[in-house]
Amino acid sequence: MATDTASMNNNKSVLWDWLTTVDHKKLAVLYLMAGTLFFVKAGVMALFMRIQLMSAENDFLSGQTFNEFITMHGTIMLFLAATPLIFAFMNFAVPLQIGARDVAFPFINALGFWIFFFGGLLVSVSWFFGGAPDAGWTAYVPLSSGEYADLGLDFYVLGLQISGIGTLVSAINFIVTIINMRAPGMTMMRMPLFCWTGLVTSILIVFAFTPLAAGLALLMLDRIFGGQFFIPDSGGNAVLWQHIFWIFGHPEVYILVLPAFGIISEVIPAFSKKRLFGYTAMVFATLIIAFLSFMVWVHHMFTVGIGPITNSVFAIATMAIGVPTGIKIFNWLFTMWGGKITFNTAMLCASSFVPTFVLGGVTGVMLAMVPVDYLYHDTYFVVAHFHYIVVGGIVLGLLAGTYYWYPKMFGHKLNEKLGILMFWLFYVGFHLTFFIQHILGLIGMPRRVFTYLDGQGMETMNLVSTIGAFLMGAGVLVLVINVVYSAFTSERITVRDPWDARTLEWATTTPIPEYNFAQTPQVRSLDPWFYEKVHGDGLMKPAEPMDEIHMPNGSILPFMIGLGLFVWGFGMIMLNMENPIMPAPIVIGVGFVITFGSMLMRSIKEDHGYHIPLDKVKKIEKEVS
């Protein structure tokens, strides 16, 4: 019976296989594809905005369209592009790095992806129903109230609510996986830094996404059911939304940045041929950053008028968070110091991350000073600071991770010449785009405006910024070309470790079998794979005898639950539509039936997975070794 089930799994159609997969490696690819699509979409919006701002009094975009673009650009980049790309690498690398065969709950892992994806889809279809959300990605009340914002904001509220549920369940899954499923000998202080940042990020998501979910629920009640939580005329408090949003919003920055730190902490040692300097200090710096990230949200609200004592406390906390970040910067520099550095694309992205992120951090400390923040708060100086953190930090980290793990994920390397070209186009374009925006902010250009008057000395700098944005776009285009070109021209990688790296994912064969490790590895040191290459026989010591392997069955139910939530969310939005094509309660009911019917099927149907017989395991190992 077990063999029949395994055989059935191998005979599925390609589309059905991807729709029903619970394999963390395939889900990583799905996250990578979805995140890339959203990233490109938001990037195109950014180019349109930069065209609008490249000259004074331009009429390329209307003010309304610009507001929709600026809202969707920020929303997509943070919630629907950066987050799934982070989860792509966490899904792929974390189980392998801890020596596990999968995550703790494979079904929940697939569920997290599909709920995220359908939530993002719900936000995106707003364009076809009267316009996208237009109150800014922070959706400040009263701009996002029913009085000022149209139907697009309902798509924002319900789409992010659904997408956030997917992110939340995925984070819980990773917490359980990292704590419970490490290979024998892998103590917490032997975990790779990427696993540590993945664990801390997942904990941050649990504590940060819950207030966001509560805030979105309250905003939904205000907009759809006539609630009064944020409406001052009815006794509500608009500033309450800012508190709720930024209690989520500032940890969110570190939810995205910490995994990028983890990627940098894997790439720099691998291509410096050195152990990561100050591993223990790096771990504790990560924990301190996570703790302090919840202590600084009011620095986004210095101009609200909360008072000097509160502002001072949060200013000090904001400056304090620079200390553990500085520890990381120096440790990366000391890792490279004296190393035999290979400057391939991954290392270029990782090493250039360091000075870029430092510049973003320095301007962050400047904005932590309350009087300075009063001057710069609503100017392009803040836009520049934020993008130095998000693009100069997160995106460079993601690009480093892409080139580093690509051979293991897809079985071939990306072309290095195209990679170097991509890096320089993107990196030069990035600094042209955003460095000059610091100066624009200092001379008084306000953010979130779609045009400006001639003769204010802003035209040339805005033109340079736009040219830089197109260079960044060209860099992303070269990356896409590289992916397609390399798929057809690159030689297949058959060795385990093309980079001479240090961690367990490189101890597996290429391509990686569905079960990851035929025998759970025995970890004897930090950097276990490098340790066995130096002190062992070049292979990981097994912690168990070879035996048949239990694997989870695929399931269409995660897809169906995500679809059901999409239908339910759309039905809720239809309650605010003037002329819906059918009664909203019917659509809500259909979504409810699909969602809870799928959950009921999962509850009553016993699914014990299947076993890969020992003889088949031996055959696979013989073929791939």
Tab-separated table of C-alpha atoms in Angstrom, residues 79-486:
chain	number	residue	atom	x	y	z
A	79	PHE	CA	3.701	42.623	2.321
A	80	LEU	CA	3.616	40.736	-0.991
A	81	ALA	CA	7.165	40.860	-2.403
A	82	ALA	CA	9.820	41.109	0.325
A	83	THR	CA	7.982	38.844	2.804
A	84	PRO	CA	7.407	35.915	0.398
A	85	LEU	CA	10.958	36.191	-0.955
A	86	ILE	CA	12.232	35.907	2.619
A	87	PHE	CA	9.964	32.895	3.159
A	88	ALA	CA	11.254	31.364	-0.087
A	89	PHE	CA	14.787	31.135	1.300
A	90	MET	CA	13.593	30.160	4.773
A	91	ASN	CA	11.515	27.350	3.285
A	92	PHE	CA	14.390	26.091	1.194
A	93	ALA	CA	17.360	26.472	3.500
A	94	VAL	CA	16.167	26.169	7.118
A	95	PRO	CA	15.041	22.491	7.107
A	96	LEU	CA	18.231	21.542	5.257
A	97	GLN	CA	20.480	23.583	7.543
A	98	ILE	CA	19.086	21.905	10.677
A	99	GLY	CA	19.278	18.432	9.117
A	100	ALA	CA	15.496	17.869	8.925
A	101	ARG	CA	13.510	16.050	6.244
A	102	ASP	CA	10.824	18.740	6.149
A	103	VAL	CA	9.205	21.362	8.310
A	104	ALA	CA	7.242	20.306	11.391
A	105	PHE	CA	3.827	20.684	9.706
A	106	PRO	CA	4.113	20.276	5.906
A	107	PHE	CA	0.354	20.713	5.365
A	108	ILE	CA	0.384	23.993	7.333
A	109	ASN	CA	3.408	25.100	5.312
A	110	ALA	CA	1.455	24.714	2.066
A	111	LEU	CA	-1.587	26.330	3.683
A	112	GLY	CA	0.498	29.371	4.650
A	113	PHE	CA	1.619	29.866	1.047
A	114	TRP	CA	-1.806	29.571	-0.553
A	115	ILE	CA	-3.506	31.830	2.004
A	116	PHE	CA	-0.753	34.437	1.473
A	117	PHE	CA	-1.065	34.130	-2.317
A	118	PHE	CA	-4.833	34.477	-2.482
A	119	GLY	CA	-4.700	37.394	-0.034
A	120	GLY	CA	-2.207	39.137	-2.313
A	121	LEU	CA	-4.423	38.347	-5.295
A	122	LEU	CA	-7.384	39.967	-3.527
A	123	VAL	CA	-5.393	43.179	-2.990
A	124	SER	CA	-4.337	43.145	-6.649
A	125	VAL	CA	-7.787	42.735	-8.236
A	126	SER	CA	-8.828	46.088	-6.748
A	127	TRP	CA	-7.682	47.715	-10.031
A	128	PHE	CA	-10.656	46.109	-11.801
A	129	PHE	CA	-13.311	47.317	-9.359
A	130	GLY	CA	-13.126	51.067	-9.327
A	131	GLY	CA	-9.485	51.656	-8.474
A	132	ALA	CA	-6.726	50.550	-6.125
A	133	PRO	CA	-6.348	51.705	-2.499
A	134	ASP	CA	-5.140	55.303	-2.401
A	135	ALA	CA	-4.530	56.252	1.259
A	136	GLY	CA	-0.817	55.366	1.358
A	137	TRP	CA	0.635	51.993	2.369
A	138	THR	CA	0.195	52.969	6.037
A	139	ALA	CA	-3.547	53.627	5.442
A	140	TYR	CA	-3.726	56.431	8.007
A	141	VAL	CA	-7.201	57.188	9.290
A	142	PRO	CA	-9.151	59.332	8.397
A	143	LEU	CA	-7.731	59.068	4.839
A	144	SER	CA	-8.628	55.363	4.913
A	145	SER	CA	-12.090	55.866	6.432
A	146	GLY	CA	-15.264	55.317	4.461
A	147	GLU	CA	-15.697	59.083	4.133
A	148	TYR	CA	-12.494	59.616	2.124
A	149	ALA	CA	-11.378	56.278	0.646
A	150	ASP	CA	-13.295	54.325	-1.977
A	151	LEU	CA	-13.729	50.586	-2.443
A	152	GLY	CA	-9.990	50.055	-3.034
A	153	LEU	CA	-9.323	50.349	0.700
A	154	ASP	CA	-11.675	47.426	1.353
A	155	PHE	CA	-9.477	45.285	-0.908
A	156	TYR	CA	-6.455	46.518	1.061
A	157	VAL	CA	-8.030	45.657	4.439
A	158	LEU	CA	-9.439	42.231	3.534
A	159	GLY	CA	-6.517	41.219	1.288
A	160	LEU	CA	-3.867	42.021	3.891
A	161	GLN	CA	-5.958	40.386	6.602
A	162	ILE	CA	-6.054	37.114	4.651
A	163	SER	CA	-2.422	37.344	3.517
A	164	GLY	CA	-1.333	38.034	7.108
A	165	ILE	CA	-3.013	34.839	8.325
A	166	GLY	CA	-0.852	32.886	5.866
A	167	THR	CA	2.298	34.624	7.084
A	168	LEU	CA	1.319	34.009	10.718
A	169	VAL	CA	0.742	30.252	10.374
A	170	SER	CA	3.999	29.894	8.406
A	171	ALA	CA	5.907	31.660	11.184
A	172	ILE	CA	4.452	29.367	13.862
A	173	ASN	CA	5.465	26.403	11.724
A	174	PHE	CA	9.084	27.604	11.528
A	175	ILE	CA	9.282	28.218	15.269
A	176	VAL	CA	8.233	24.615	15.941
A	177	THR	CA	10.519	23.290	13.197
A	178	ILE	CA	13.669	25.038	14.416
A	179	ILE	CA	13.079	24.251	18.091
A	180	ASN	CA	12.015	20.607	17.685
A	181	MET	CA	13.543	19.195	14.506
A	182	ARG	CA	17.263	19.928	14.680
A	183	ALA	CA	19.582	17.029	13.902
A	184	PRO	CA	21.326	15.261	16.820
A	185	GLY	CA	24.241	17.361	18.031
A	186	MET	CA	22.900	20.631	16.613
A	187	THR	CA	22.482	22.651	19.775
A	188	MET	CA	21.002	26.134	19.550
A	189	MET	CA	24.510	27.602	19.576
A	190	ARG	CA	25.532	25.431	16.622
A	191	MET	CA	22.717	26.639	14.390
A	192	PRO	CA	23.656	28.652	11.317
A	193	LEU	CA	22.950	32.366	11.635
A	194	PHE	CA	20.283	32.134	8.946
A	195	CYS	CA	18.359	29.665	11.131
A	196	TRP	CA	18.726	31.998	14.110
A	197	THR	CA	17.426	34.974	12.148
A	198	GLY	CA	14.630	32.781	10.755
A	199	LEU	CA	13.626	31.767	14.282
A	200	VAL	CA	13.723	35.322	15.638
A	201	THR	CA	11.875	36.645	12.585
A	202	SER	CA	9.134	34.041	13.069
A	203	ILE	CA	8.742	35.067	16.727
A	204	LEU	CA	8.542	38.716	15.649
A	205	ILE	CA	5.826	37.831	13.127
A	206	VAL	CA	3.736	36.156	15.836
A	207	PHE	CA	3.909	39.237	18.062
A	208	ALA	CA	3.743	41.897	15.303
A	209	PHE	CA	1.172	40.514	12.874
A	210	THR	CA	-1.417	39.976	15.611
A	211	PRO	CA	-1.825	43.724	16.371
A	212	LEU	CA	-1.930	44.365	12.616
A	213	ALA	CA	-4.704	41.770	12.278
A	214	ALA	CA	-6.596	43.444	15.129
A	215	GLY	CA	-6.166	46.897	13.571
A	216	LEU	CA	-7.304	45.701	10.134
A	217	ALA	CA	-10.330	44.028	11.754
A	218	LEU	CA	-11.265	47.284	13.492
A	219	LEU	CA	-10.798	49.258	10.268
A	220	MET	CA	-12.963	46.704	8.451
A	221	LEU	CA	-15.682	47.151	11.078
A	222	ASP	CA	-15.455	50.939	10.624
A	223	ARG	CA	-15.661	50.772	6.834
A	224	ILE	CA	-18.145	47.950	6.227
A	225	PHE	CA	-20.300	47.803	9.364
A	226	GLY	CA	-20.282	51.422	10.535
A	227	GLY	CA	-17.967	51.025	13.512
A	228	GLN	CA	-16.538	54.073	15.279
A	229	PHE	CA	-13.091	52.988	16.480
A	230	PHE	CA	-11.112	55.562	14.477
A	231	ILE	CA	-13.753	58.227	13.725
A	232	PRO	CA	-13.177	61.298	15.956
A	233	ASP	CA	-16.650	62.739	15.253
A	234	SER	CA	-18.156	59.571	16.746
A	235	GLY	CA	-15.863	59.390	19.760
A	236	GLY	CA	-13.134	57.311	18.133
A	237	ASN	CA	-9.417	58.118	17.922
A	238	ALA	CA	-7.549	58.390	14.615
A	239	VAL	CA	-4.146	58.309	16.359
A	240	LEU	CA	-5.041	54.865	17.745
A	241	TRP	CA	-4.614	53.506	14.206
A	242	GLN	CA	-1.090	54.919	14.054
A	243	HIS	CA	-0.170	53.189	17.321
A	244	ILE	CA	-1.618	49.867	16.163
A	245	PHE	CA	-0.003	50.123	12.738
A	246	TRP	CA	3.469	51.090	13.941
A	247	ILE	CA	3.508	48.516	16.759
A	248	PHE	CA	3.426	46.175	13.773
A	249	GLY	CA	5.246	48.425	11.324
A	250	HIS	CA	8.580	48.836	13.012
A	251	PRO	CA	9.120	45.162	13.920
A	252	GLU	CA	8.107	44.510	10.291
A	253	VAL	CA	11.275	46.286	9.156
A	254	TYR	CA	13.323	43.820	11.214
A	255	ILE	CA	11.108	40.908	10.110
A	256	LEU	CA	12.485	41.669	6.654
A	257	VAL	CA	15.997	42.827	7.548
A	258	LEU	CA	16.986	40.061	10.011
A	259	PRO	CA	16.726	37.214	7.438
A	260	ALA	CA	18.777	39.401	5.079
A	261	PHE	CA	21.341	39.663	7.905
A	262	GLY	CA	21.241	35.864	8.116
A	263	ILE	CA	21.863	35.483	4.381
A	264	ILE	CA	24.816	37.883	4.562
A	265	SER	CA	26.154	35.851	7.515
A	266	GLU	CA	26.109	32.727	5.326
A	267	VAL	CA	27.500	34.251	2.127
A	268	ILE	CA	30.405	36.277	3.556
A	269	PRO	CA	32.044	33.335	5.435
A	270	ALA	CA	31.556	31.021	2.439
A	271	PHE	CA	33.346	33.348	0.023
A	272	SER	CA	35.889	34.651	2.544
A	273	LYS	CA	36.949	31.048	3.360
A	274	LYS	CA	36.680	31.903	7.048
A	275	ARG	CA	34.464	31.083	9.975
A	276	LEU	CA	31.990	33.838	10.854
A	277	PHE	CA	33.695	36.183	13.309
A	278	GLY	CA	31.999	36.514	16.695
A	279	TYR	CA	29.211	33.949	16.200
A	280	THR	CA	27.956	34.214	19.801
A	281	ALA	CA	27.905	38.016	19.693
A	282	MET	CA	25.966	37.831	16.423
A	283	VAL	CA	23.325	35.579	17.995
A	284	PHE	CA	22.828	37.851	21.002
A	285	ALA	CA	22.834	40.963	18.789
A	286	THR	CA	19.989	39.379	16.812
A	287	LEU	CA	18.004	38.755	19.996
A	288	ILE	CA	18.615	42.295	21.284
A	289	ILE	CA	17.533	43.821	17.959
A	290	ALA	CA	14.326	41.760	18.088
A	291	PHE	CA	13.564	42.912	21.632
A	292	LEU	CA	14.291	46.580	20.941
A	293	SER	CA	12.288	46.533	17.699
A	294	PHE	CA	9.111	46.612	19.800
A	295	MET	CA	10.388	49.577	21.822
A	296	VAL	CA	10.778	52.160	19.073
A	297	TRP	CA	7.472	52.431	17.165
A	298	VAL	CA	6.697	55.969	18.382
A	299	HIS	CA	9.653	57.384	16.422
A	300	HIS	CA	7.263	57.189	13.444
A	301	MET	CA	4.929	59.479	15.414
A	302	PHE	CA	7.259	62.170	16.803
A	303	THR	CA	5.258	64.862	14.981
A	304	VAL	CA	1.873	63.677	16.308
A	305	GLY	CA	2.209	65.644	19.553
A	306	ILE	CA	2.479	62.867	22.123
A	307	GLY	CA	4.759	64.918	24.349
A	308	PRO	CA	8.472	65.495	25.074
A	309	ILE	CA	8.909	62.727	27.688
A	310	THR	CA	7.450	60.003	25.485
A	311	ASN	CA	9.372	61.282	22.467
A	312	SER	CA	12.632	61.291	24.480
A	313	VAL	CA	12.184	57.712	25.696
A	314	PHE	CA	11.578	56.420	22.184
A	315	ALA	CA	14.416	58.528	20.762
A	316	ILE	CA	16.862	56.890	23.203
A	317	ALA	CA	15.515	53.407	22.359
A	318	THR	CA	15.869	54.160	18.640
A	319	MET	CA	19.502	55.172	19.066
A	320	ALA	CA	20.151	52.107	21.256
A	321	ILE	CA	19.086	49.703	18.526
A	322	GLY	CA	22.043	50.903	16.481
A	323	VAL	CA	24.451	49.230	18.936
A	324	PRO	CA	23.625	45.545	18.223
A	325	THR	CA	23.378	46.414	14.526
A	326	GLY	CA	26.882	47.892	14.739
A	327	ILE	CA	28.121	44.637	16.296
A	328	LYS	CA	26.929	42.792	13.213
A	329	ILE	CA	28.580	45.278	10.850
A	330	PHE	CA	31.980	44.936	12.545
A	331	ASN	CA	31.713	41.142	12.684
A	332	TRP	CA	31.071	40.951	8.944
A	333	LEU	CA	34.046	43.231	8.309
A	334	PHE	CA	36.283	41.134	10.590
A	335	THR	CA	35.103	37.980	8.814
A	336	MET	CA	36.276	39.408	5.496
A	337	TRP	CA	39.490	40.788	7.010
A	338	GLY	CA	42.368	38.524	6.006
A	339	GLY	CA	40.089	36.134	4.151
A	340	LYS	CA	40.645	34.662	0.695
A	341	ILE	CA	37.725	36.529	-0.821
A	342	THR	CA	36.037	35.417	-4.045
A	343	PHE	CA	34.184	38.385	-5.528
A	344	ASN	CA	31.462	36.609	-7.448
A	345	THR	CA	27.944	38.053	-7.757
A	346	ALA	CA	26.722	36.707	-4.416
A	347	MET	CA	29.739	38.126	-2.582
A	348	LEU	CA	29.481	41.486	-4.369
A	349	CYS	CA	25.871	41.807	-3.219
A	350	ALA	CA	26.727	40.684	0.319
A	351	SER	CA	29.792	42.900	0.788
A	352	SER	CA	28.145	45.972	-0.760
A	353	PHE	CA	25.217	45.426	1.605
A	354	VAL	CA	27.464	46.419	4.527
A	355	PRO	CA	28.302	50.072	3.675
A	356	THR	CA	24.860	50.619	2.135
A	357	PHE	CA	23.060	49.474	5.245
A	358	VAL	CA	25.392	51.550	7.422
A	359	LEU	CA	24.364	54.681	5.514
A	360	GLY	CA	20.698	53.793	6.033
A	361	GLY	CA	21.381	53.259	9.730
A	362	VAL	CA	23.209	56.589	10.115
A	363	THR	CA	20.282	58.521	8.625
A	364	GLY	CA	17.989	56.507	10.923
A	365	VAL	CA	19.912	57.717	13.970
A	366	MET	CA	19.647	61.261	12.604
A	367	LEU	CA	15.860	60.879	12.410
A	368	ALA	CA	15.843	59.510	15.975
A	369	MET	CA	16.617	63.037	17.167
A	370	VAL	CA	13.174	64.589	17.676
A	371	PRO	CA	13.970	68.178	16.546
A	372	VAL	CA	15.616	66.816	13.391
A	373	ASP	CA	12.644	64.550	12.747
A	374	TYR	CA	10.309	67.541	12.979
A	375	LEU	CA	12.241	69.102	10.078
A	376	TYR	CA	12.640	66.008	7.886
A	377	HIS	CA	9.585	63.914	8.756
A	378	ASP	CA	7.436	64.577	5.675
A	379	THR	CA	10.281	65.091	3.215
A	380	TYR	CA	12.172	62.914	0.777
A	381	PHE	CA	14.912	62.523	3.376
A	382	VAL	CA	12.732	59.880	5.064
A	383	VAL	CA	12.015	58.239	1.697
A	384	ALA	CA	15.757	57.987	1.073
A	385	HIS	CA	16.467	56.620	4.565
A	386	PHE	CA	13.734	54.010	4.296
A	387	HIS	CA	14.867	52.780	0.878
A	388	TYR	CA	18.485	52.543	2.000
A	389	ILE	CA	17.258	50.104	4.651
A	390	VAL	CA	14.736	48.221	2.525
A	391	VAL	CA	16.422	48.165	-0.899
A	392	GLY	CA	20.045	48.631	0.128
A	393	GLY	CA	19.525	46.114	2.920
A	394	ILE	CA	16.806	43.605	2.147
A	395	VAL	CA	16.999	43.490	-1.666
A	396	LEU	CA	20.801	43.216	-1.766
A	397	GLY	CA	20.538	40.408	0.820
A	398	LEU	CA	17.905	38.647	-1.295
A	399	LEU	CA	20.045	38.977	-4.428
A	400	ALA	CA	23.025	37.514	-2.545
A	401	GLY	CA	20.839	34.606	-1.387
A	402	THR	CA	19.514	34.062	-4.915
A	403	TYR	CA	22.960	33.651	-6.462
A	404	TYR	CA	24.227	31.646	-3.465
A	405	TRP	CA	21.436	29.051	-3.202
A	406	TYR	CA	20.399	28.966	-6.868
A	407	PRO	CA	22.633	25.991	-7.791
A	408	LYS	CA	21.110	23.942	-4.963
A	409	MET	CA	17.542	25.022	-5.738
A	410	PHE	CA	17.603	24.575	-9.502
A	411	GLY	CA	20.620	22.398	-10.272
A	412	HIS	CA	22.668	24.967	-12.191
A	413	LYS	CA	24.487	28.227	-11.569
A	414	LEU	CA	23.394	31.599	-12.861
A	415	ASN	CA	25.712	33.155	-15.440
A	416	GLU	CA	28.384	35.153	-13.614
A	417	LYS	CA	29.027	37.740	-16.343
A	418	LEU	CA	25.350	38.600	-16.489
A	419	GLY	CA	25.336	38.527	-12.685
A	420	ILE	CA	28.157	41.105	-12.454
A	421	LEU	CA	26.359	43.293	-15.007
A	422	MET	CA	23.134	42.986	-12.999
A	423	PHE	CA	24.905	43.957	-9.802
A	424	TRP	CA	26.542	47.105	-11.150
A	425	LEU	CA	23.410	48.289	-12.955
A	426	PHE	CA	21.332	47.758	-9.828
A	427	TYR	CA	23.883	49.102	-7.337
A	428	VAL	CA	24.812	52.249	-9.270
A	429	GLY	CA	21.162	52.829	-10.119
A	430	PHE	CA	20.181	52.417	-6.480
A	431	HIS	CA	22.598	55.066	-5.229
A	432	LEU	CA	21.691	57.450	-8.056
A	433	THR	CA	18.013	57.031	-7.204
A	434	PHE	CA	18.053	57.354	-3.449
A	435	PHE	CA	21.227	59.139	-2.319
A	436	ILE	CA	20.188	62.311	-4.074
A	437	GLN	CA	16.769	62.095	-2.399
A	438	HIS	CA	18.477	62.900	0.909
A	439	ILE	CA	19.426	66.268	-0.587
A	440	LEU	CA	15.946	66.743	-2.066
A	441	GLY	CA	14.575	66.228	1.435
A	442	LEU	CA	17.030	68.667	2.968
A	443	ILE	CA	15.986	71.420	0.554
A	444	GLY	CA	12.344	70.765	1.389
A	445	MET	CA	10.750	68.472	-1.196
A	446	PRO	CA	7.726	66.885	0.512
A	447	ARG	CA	7.031	63.196	0.088
A	448	ARG	CA	3.754	61.737	-1.230
A	449	VAL	CA	3.234	64.597	-3.699
A	450	PHE	CA	2.685	63.883	-7.394
A	451	THR	CA	4.115	67.128	-8.740
A	452	TYR	CA	6.117	70.240	-7.777
A	453	LEU	CA	6.560	73.776	-9.074
A	454	ASP	CA	9.267	74.845	-11.503
A	455	GLY	CA	12.175	76.991	-10.303
A	456	GLN	CA	12.643	75.385	-6.875
A	457	GLY	CA	15.984	73.733	-7.701
A	458	MET	CA	14.517	70.216	-7.671
A	459	GLU	CA	14.311	69.403	-11.394
A	460	THR	CA	17.864	68.158	-12.011
A	461	MET	CA	18.023	65.999	-8.887
A	462	ASN	CA	14.652	64.433	-9.665
A	463	LEU	CA	15.830	63.696	-13.195
A	464	VAL	CA	18.980	62.002	-11.848
A	465	SER	CA	16.816	59.991	-9.424
A	466	THR	CA	14.601	58.831	-12.294
A	467	ILE	CA	17.624	57.810	-14.403
A	468	GLY	CA	18.853	55.767	-11.435
A	469	ALA	CA	15.463	54.060	-11.116
A	470	PHE	CA	15.629	52.960	-14.750
A	471	LEU	CA	19.149	51.597	-14.189
A	472	MET	CA	17.776	49.554	-11.280
A	473	GLY	CA	14.981	48.334	-13.544
A	474	ALA	CA	17.549	47.359	-16.173
A	475	GLY	CA	19.425	45.388	-13.497
A	476	VAL	CA	16.282	43.447	-12.576
A	477	LEU	CA	15.638	42.817	-16.287
A	478	VAL	CA	19.166	41.413	-16.660
A	479	LEU	CA	18.471	39.086	-13.708
A	480	VAL	CA	15.320	37.773	-15.425
A	481	ILE	CA	17.283	37.294	-18.670
A	482	ASN	CA	19.984	35.497	-16.671
A	483	VAL	CA	17.449	33.071	-15.195
A	484	VAL	CA	16.089	32.172	-18.649
A	485	TYR	CA	19.515	32.105	-20.340
A	486	SER	CA	21.124	29.981	-17.620
